[in-house]
C-alpha positions as CSV (number, residue, x, y, z in Angstrom):
1,M,-9.4,7.7,-14.6
2,T,-10.7,11.2,-14.6
3,R,-14.5,10.2,-14.3
4,Y,-13.4,8.2,-11.1
5,E,-11.5,10.9,-9.5
6,D,-14.3,13.5,-9.9
7,D,-17.0,10.6,-8.6
8,E,-15.8,7.6,-6.5
9,F,-19.5,6.1,-7.4
10,A,-19.0,6.7,-10.8
11,L,-18.1,2.9,-11.4
12,L,-21.2,1.4,-9.5
13,R,-23.0,0.6,-12.9
14,E,-19.9,-1.8,-14.1
15,N,-20.0,-3.6,-10.7
16,A,-23.9,-4.3,-11.4
17,D,-23.1,-5.0,-15.1
18,E,-20.1,-7.5,-14.3
19,A,-22.4,-9.3,-11.8
20,G,-25.7,-9.4,-13.9
21,I,-27.6,-7.0,-11.2
22,P,-30.2,-5.2,-13.3
23,W,-29.4,-1.5,-13.2
24,G,-32.2,0.6,-11.9
25,G,-30.4,3.7,-12.1
26,Q,-27.5,5.4,-9.9
27,P,-28.2,4.5,-6.1
28,T,-28.2,6.9,-3.4
29,V,-24.6,6.7,-1.5
30,R,-22.4,9.2,0.0
31,R,-19.4,9.4,2.1
32,V,-19.8,10.3,5.6
33,S,-17.1,10.9,8.6
34,T,-17.2,10.2,12.3
35,D,-15.1,11.4,15.0
36,V,-13.8,8.3,16.9
37,G,-11.4,9.8,19.6
38,G,-8.0,10.6,19.7
39,G,-8.3,13.2,17.1
40,Q,-9.0,10.6,14.7
41,K,-11.9,10.2,12.2
42,A,-13.3,7.4,10.4
43,S,-14.9,7.4,6.9
44,A,-17.5,5.2,5.6
45,L,-20.1,4.8,2.7
46,L,-23.7,5.3,3.6
47,W,-25.9,3.7,1.1
48,G,-29.8,4.4,0.8
49,D,-32.1,7.3,2.5
50,E,-33.3,5.0,5.2
51,P,-31.4,3.8,8.4
52,P,-29.0,0.9,7.4
53,K,-29.9,-2.6,7.7
54,V,-26.5,-3.9,7.2
55,V,-23.2,-3.0,8.2
56,F,-20.1,-4.1,6.2
57,L,-16.5,-4.3,7.7
58,H,-13.7,-5.0,5.1
59,G,-10.5,-7.1,5.5
60,G,-7.1,-5.8,5.8
61,A,-5.3,-3.9,3.1
62,Q,-9.0,-3.4,1.4
63,N,-11.7,-0.7,1.6
64,A,-15.5,0.0,2.2
65,H,-15.7,-0.4,-1.8
66,T,-15.0,-4.1,-1.9
67,W,-18.5,-4.4,-0.8
68,D,-20.3,-2.4,-3.5
69,T,-21.4,-5.5,-5.7
70,V,-22.9,-7.4,-2.7
71,I,-24.4,-4.1,-1.5
72,L,-26.0,-3.5,-4.8
73,A,-27.4,-7.2,-5.0
74,L,-29.1,-6.8,-1.7
75,G,-30.7,-3.7,-2.4
76,L,-30.9,-2.7,1.2
77,P,-29.8,0.4,3.2
78,A,-26.5,-0.2,4.3
79,L,-23.1,1.2,6.0
80,A,-19.7,0.1,4.5
81,V,-17.1,1.3,7.0
82,D,-13.4,2.2,6.1
83,L,-11.3,0.4,9.1
84,P,-8.7,2.7,10.8
85,G,-5.7,3.0,8.4
86,H,-7.8,2.0,5.4
87,G,-9.5,3.9,2.5
88,H,-10.3,7.6,3.6
89,S,-10.1,7.0,7.4
90,D,-7.3,8.3,9.4
91,W,-4.0,6.4,10.0
92,R,-2.8,5.6,13.5
93,A,0.7,6.9,14.8
94,D,1.2,3.3,16.5
95,R,0.2,1.5,13.5
96,D,-2.3,-0.8,15.7
97,Y,-5.1,-2.0,13.3
98,M,-5.8,-5.2,14.7
99,A,-9.4,-6.3,15.9
100,W,-9.5,-4.6,19.4
101,R,-8.6,-1.2,18.3
102,A,-10.6,-1.6,15.1
103,A,-13.9,-2.4,17.3
104,E,-13.3,0.5,19.4
105,A,-13.2,2.9,16.5
106,V,-16.1,1.4,14.5
107,D,-18.4,1.4,17.9
108,P,-19.0,5.0,17.6
109,V,-19.4,5.0,13.7
110,L,-22.2,2.6,14.1
111,R,-23.6,4.5,17.0
112,A,-23.6,7.5,14.7
113,W,-24.9,5.8,11.4
114,A,-26.5,2.4,12.2
115,P,-27.6,2.0,15.4
116,V,-30.5,-0.3,14.6
117,A,-28.7,-2.3,12.0
118,D,-30.0,-5.9,11.7
119,A,-26.6,-7.6,11.0
120,V,-22.7,-6.7,10.7
121,V,-21.0,-8.5,8.1
122,G,-17.3,-8.8,8.2
123,M,-14.7,-10.3,6.2
124,S,-11.2,-11.1,7.7
125,L,-10.1,-8.4,9.7
126,G,-13.4,-7.0,9.7
127,G,-14.9,-10.5,10.7
128,L,-12.6,-10.6,13.9
129,T,-13.4,-7.1,14.5
130,T,-17.2,-8.4,14.2
131,I,-16.3,-10.8,16.8
132,R,-15.0,-8.2,19.0
133,L,-17.6,-5.8,18.8
134,T,-20.2,-8.5,20.0
135,A,-18.2,-8.3,23.3
136,I,-17.8,-4.6,23.6
137,A,-20.9,-3.3,21.9
138,P,-23.6,-6.0,22.0
139,D,-26.5,-3.8,21.4
140,L,-24.9,-2.8,17.9
141,V,-24.7,-6.5,16.8
142,R,-27.7,-8.2,16.3
143,R,-26.7,-10.8,13.9
144,G,-23.0,-11.5,12.9
145,V,-21.8,-12.7,9.7
146,I,-18.0,-13.8,9.6
147,V,-16.6,-14.1,6.1
148,D,-13.7,-16.6,5.8
149,V,-11.9,-16.0,9.2
150,T,-11.8,-17.2,12.6
151,P,-9.4,-16.6,15.5
152,S,-7.4,-19.2,14.4
153,V,-6.3,-17.7,11.5
154,G,-3.0,-16.5,12.8
155,L,-2.3,-20.2,13.0
156,R,-3.0,-20.8,9.3
157,Q,-1.1,-17.9,7.8
158,P,2.8,-18.6,8.6
159,S,2.5,-21.9,6.5
160,M,0.7,-20.4,3.4
161,T,2.5,-20.1,0.1
162,R,2.3,-16.9,-1.6
163,A,-0.1,-18.2,-4.2
164,E,-2.5,-19.4,-1.2
165,R,-2.5,-15.9,0.2
166,G,-3.6,-14.2,-3.1
167,T,-3.9,-10.5,-2.7
168,T,-3.1,-10.3,0.7
169,A,0.5,-11.1,0.0
170,L,0.6,-7.8,-1.8
171,V,0.8,-6.1,1.5
172,E,4.3,-7.6,1.9
173,G,5.6,-6.1,-1.6
174,P,6.3,-2.7,-2.5
175,A,4.6,0.5,-0.9
176,S,4.6,2.6,-3.9
177,F,4.7,2.2,-7.8
178,A,6.0,4.0,-10.9
179,T,2.6,3.7,-12.7
180,F,-0.9,2.7,-11.9
181,E,-0.8,-0.4,-14.6
182,E,2.4,-1.7,-12.6
183,I,0.0,-2.3,-9.7
184,V,-3.1,-3.7,-11.9
185,K,-0.3,-6.1,-13.3
186,L,0.7,-7.2,-9.7
187,T,-2.7,-7.7,-8.6
188,A,-4.2,-9.6,-11.3
189,A,-1.2,-12.1,-11.2
190,A,-2.3,-12.6,-7.4
191,A,-5.8,-12.9,-8.4
192,P,-5.9,-14.5,-11.9
193,H,-9.6,-16.0,-11.7
194,R,-10.9,-12.2,-11.6
195,P,-12.1,-10.2,-14.7
196,L,-9.3,-7.8,-15.3
197,S,-12.4,-4.9,-15.1
198,N,-12.8,-6.2,-11.4
199,I,-9.1,-5.8,-10.8
200,R,-8.8,-2.2,-12.3
201,R,-11.9,-1.3,-10.2
202,G,-10.4,-2.4,-7.1
203,V,-7.1,-1.0,-7.5
204,L,-8.6,2.4,-8.4
205,H,-10.3,2.3,-5.0
206,N,-7.6,1.2,-3.2
207,T,-4.7,3.3,-4.3
208,R,-4.0,7.1,-4.6
209,R,-1.5,9.4,-6.6
210,R,1.0,11.0,-4.6
211,P,2.4,14.6,-5.5
212,D,5.6,13.2,-7.0
213,G,3.2,11.4,-9.3
214,R,4.0,7.9,-8.1
215,W,1.3,5.6,-6.8
216,E,0.6,4.0,-3.5
217,W,-1.8,1.8,-1.7
218,R,-4.5,3.5,0.4
219,Y,-3.9,1.7,3.6
220,D,-1.4,1.7,6.0
221,R,1.0,-1.3,6.9
222,L,-0.9,-3.1,9.7
223,S,1.0,-3.9,13.1
224,G,-0.2,-4.7,16.4
225,G,-1.1,-8.0,18.4
226,D,0.5,-11.2,18.3
227,G,-2.4,-13.3,17.1
228,F,-6.3,-13.7,17.6
229,A,-6.8,-16.8,19.9
230,T,-8.3,-14.8,22.6
231,L,-11.0,-13.8,20.2
232,W,-12.3,-17.2,20.8
233,E,-13.6,-16.5,24.2
234,D,-15.8,-13.8,22.6
235,V,-17.4,-16.1,20.1
236,S,-18.3,-18.2,23.0
237,A,-20.0,-15.6,25.0
238,A,-21.7,-14.1,21.7
239,K,-25.4,-14.1,22.6
240,V,-26.5,-13.2,19.0
241,P,-27.1,-15.5,15.8
242,L,-23.7,-16.1,14.0
243,T,-23.0,-17.2,10.5
244,L,-19.6,-18.3,9.2
245,V,-18.8,-18.2,5.6
246,R,-16.1,-20.0,4.1
247,G,-14.5,-19.6,0.9
248,G,-14.3,-23.0,-1.0
249,A,-10.9,-22.3,-2.7
250,S,-9.5,-20.5,0.5
251,I,-7.4,-22.2,3.3
252,F,-7.6,-19.3,5.9
253,T,-10.2,-21.2,7.5
254,A,-9.7,-24.8,8.1
255,D,-12.5,-27.6,8.7
256,E,-11.2,-27.5,12.5
257,D,-11.5,-24.1,12.7
258,A,-15.1,-24.3,11.5
259,E,-15.9,-27.0,13.9
260,E,-14.5,-25.0,16.9
261,F,-16.9,-22.1,15.6
262,V,-19.7,-24.3,15.9
263,R,-18.6,-25.8,19.3
264,R,-18.4,-22.6,20.6
265,S,-21.6,-21.2,19.1
266,P,-23.8,-24.3,18.8
267,S,-26.6,-22.2,17.0
268,A,-24.0,-20.9,14.5
269,Q,-24.7,-21.6,10.7
270,V,-21.7,-22.4,8.2
271,H,-21.7,-22.0,4.6
272,V,-19.0,-22.8,1.9
273,V,-19.2,-20.9,-1.4
274,P,-17.6,-23.1,-3.9
275,G,-14.8,-21.9,-5.8
276,A,-14.4,-18.6,-3.9
277,G,-11.2,-17.3,-2.3
278,H,-10.7,-15.5,0.5
279,S,-12.3,-12.4,-0.5
280,V,-15.7,-14.0,-1.1
281,Q,-17.3,-10.5,-1.7
282,S,-14.9,-10.1,-4.6
283,D,-15.1,-13.6,-6.0
284,S,-18.6,-14.5,-5.3
285,P,-20.9,-11.6,-4.5
286,L,-24.3,-12.8,-5.3
287,P,-24.2,-16.1,-3.6
288,L,-22.7,-14.2,-0.5
289,A,-25.5,-11.8,-0.7
290,A,-27.9,-14.6,-0.6
291,I,-26.4,-16.0,2.4
292,I,-26.8,-12.7,4.2
293,R,-30.4,-12.6,3.2
294,E,-30.6,-16.0,4.8
295,A,-29.2,-14.6,7.9
296,L,-31.1,-11.5,8.3
297,A,-34.1,-14.0,8.3
298,R,-32.9,-15.8,11.5
299,S,-34.4,-15.0,14.5
């Protein structure tokens, strides 16, 4: 793990090789920070030397590195944001990390680093945040790609089994662990279809070692809000092209949710990625990259 601790981008070639993406050399990518108010800072990964064409917002209990393989596949300048309370971004004292607060924090990040991006891609919590951004910052969202979530997700989760929730169920488990391998084992059990190299890399990006030697997640426990249903009004009001991507093996978005999405945004396109779970970007990064390219081509 020393190589990663010295350089968080040292594993990108492993991402490329695992997905079969031709390796043209280490890409230009660096970490940037933005003051988002209230003494808080948000961190993000800035890919490329040109202004970002695509912005990526991850799901709850994830971080910006979840998009590494998708961004490598696209080969476009991009900005991947660590949402508040995640990755290298600051934690909030009130622990309110829901879409409304997240969108307020993401707004200044996009204005600083990606004011003319062609699309915002958000998965799960990041997808709900993208929906909210269409309402509070429509000038920053020219196209929206929403990955495996709708404002009805709060109705789906209570009835899901732990297996159906996959890695999202880990947020209800221990907050710290004696060893790194203990976390890898738990994560692999929650996502048995992913290669172990994928699991280890994800855990490396999403954990940190404490001064006492124990390992902990690199995210705060989520809190705030009683549901997301009011975000349906933002879907209805959105004036930009929207794309909804569903994981074919995920039940986070039901058929009726997708139908409601299209009813409220008649021009929206819906794609299903066969075999992908809730984290489509981890399970099927190349098909997702192809869908994003298609969305970018929409007028």
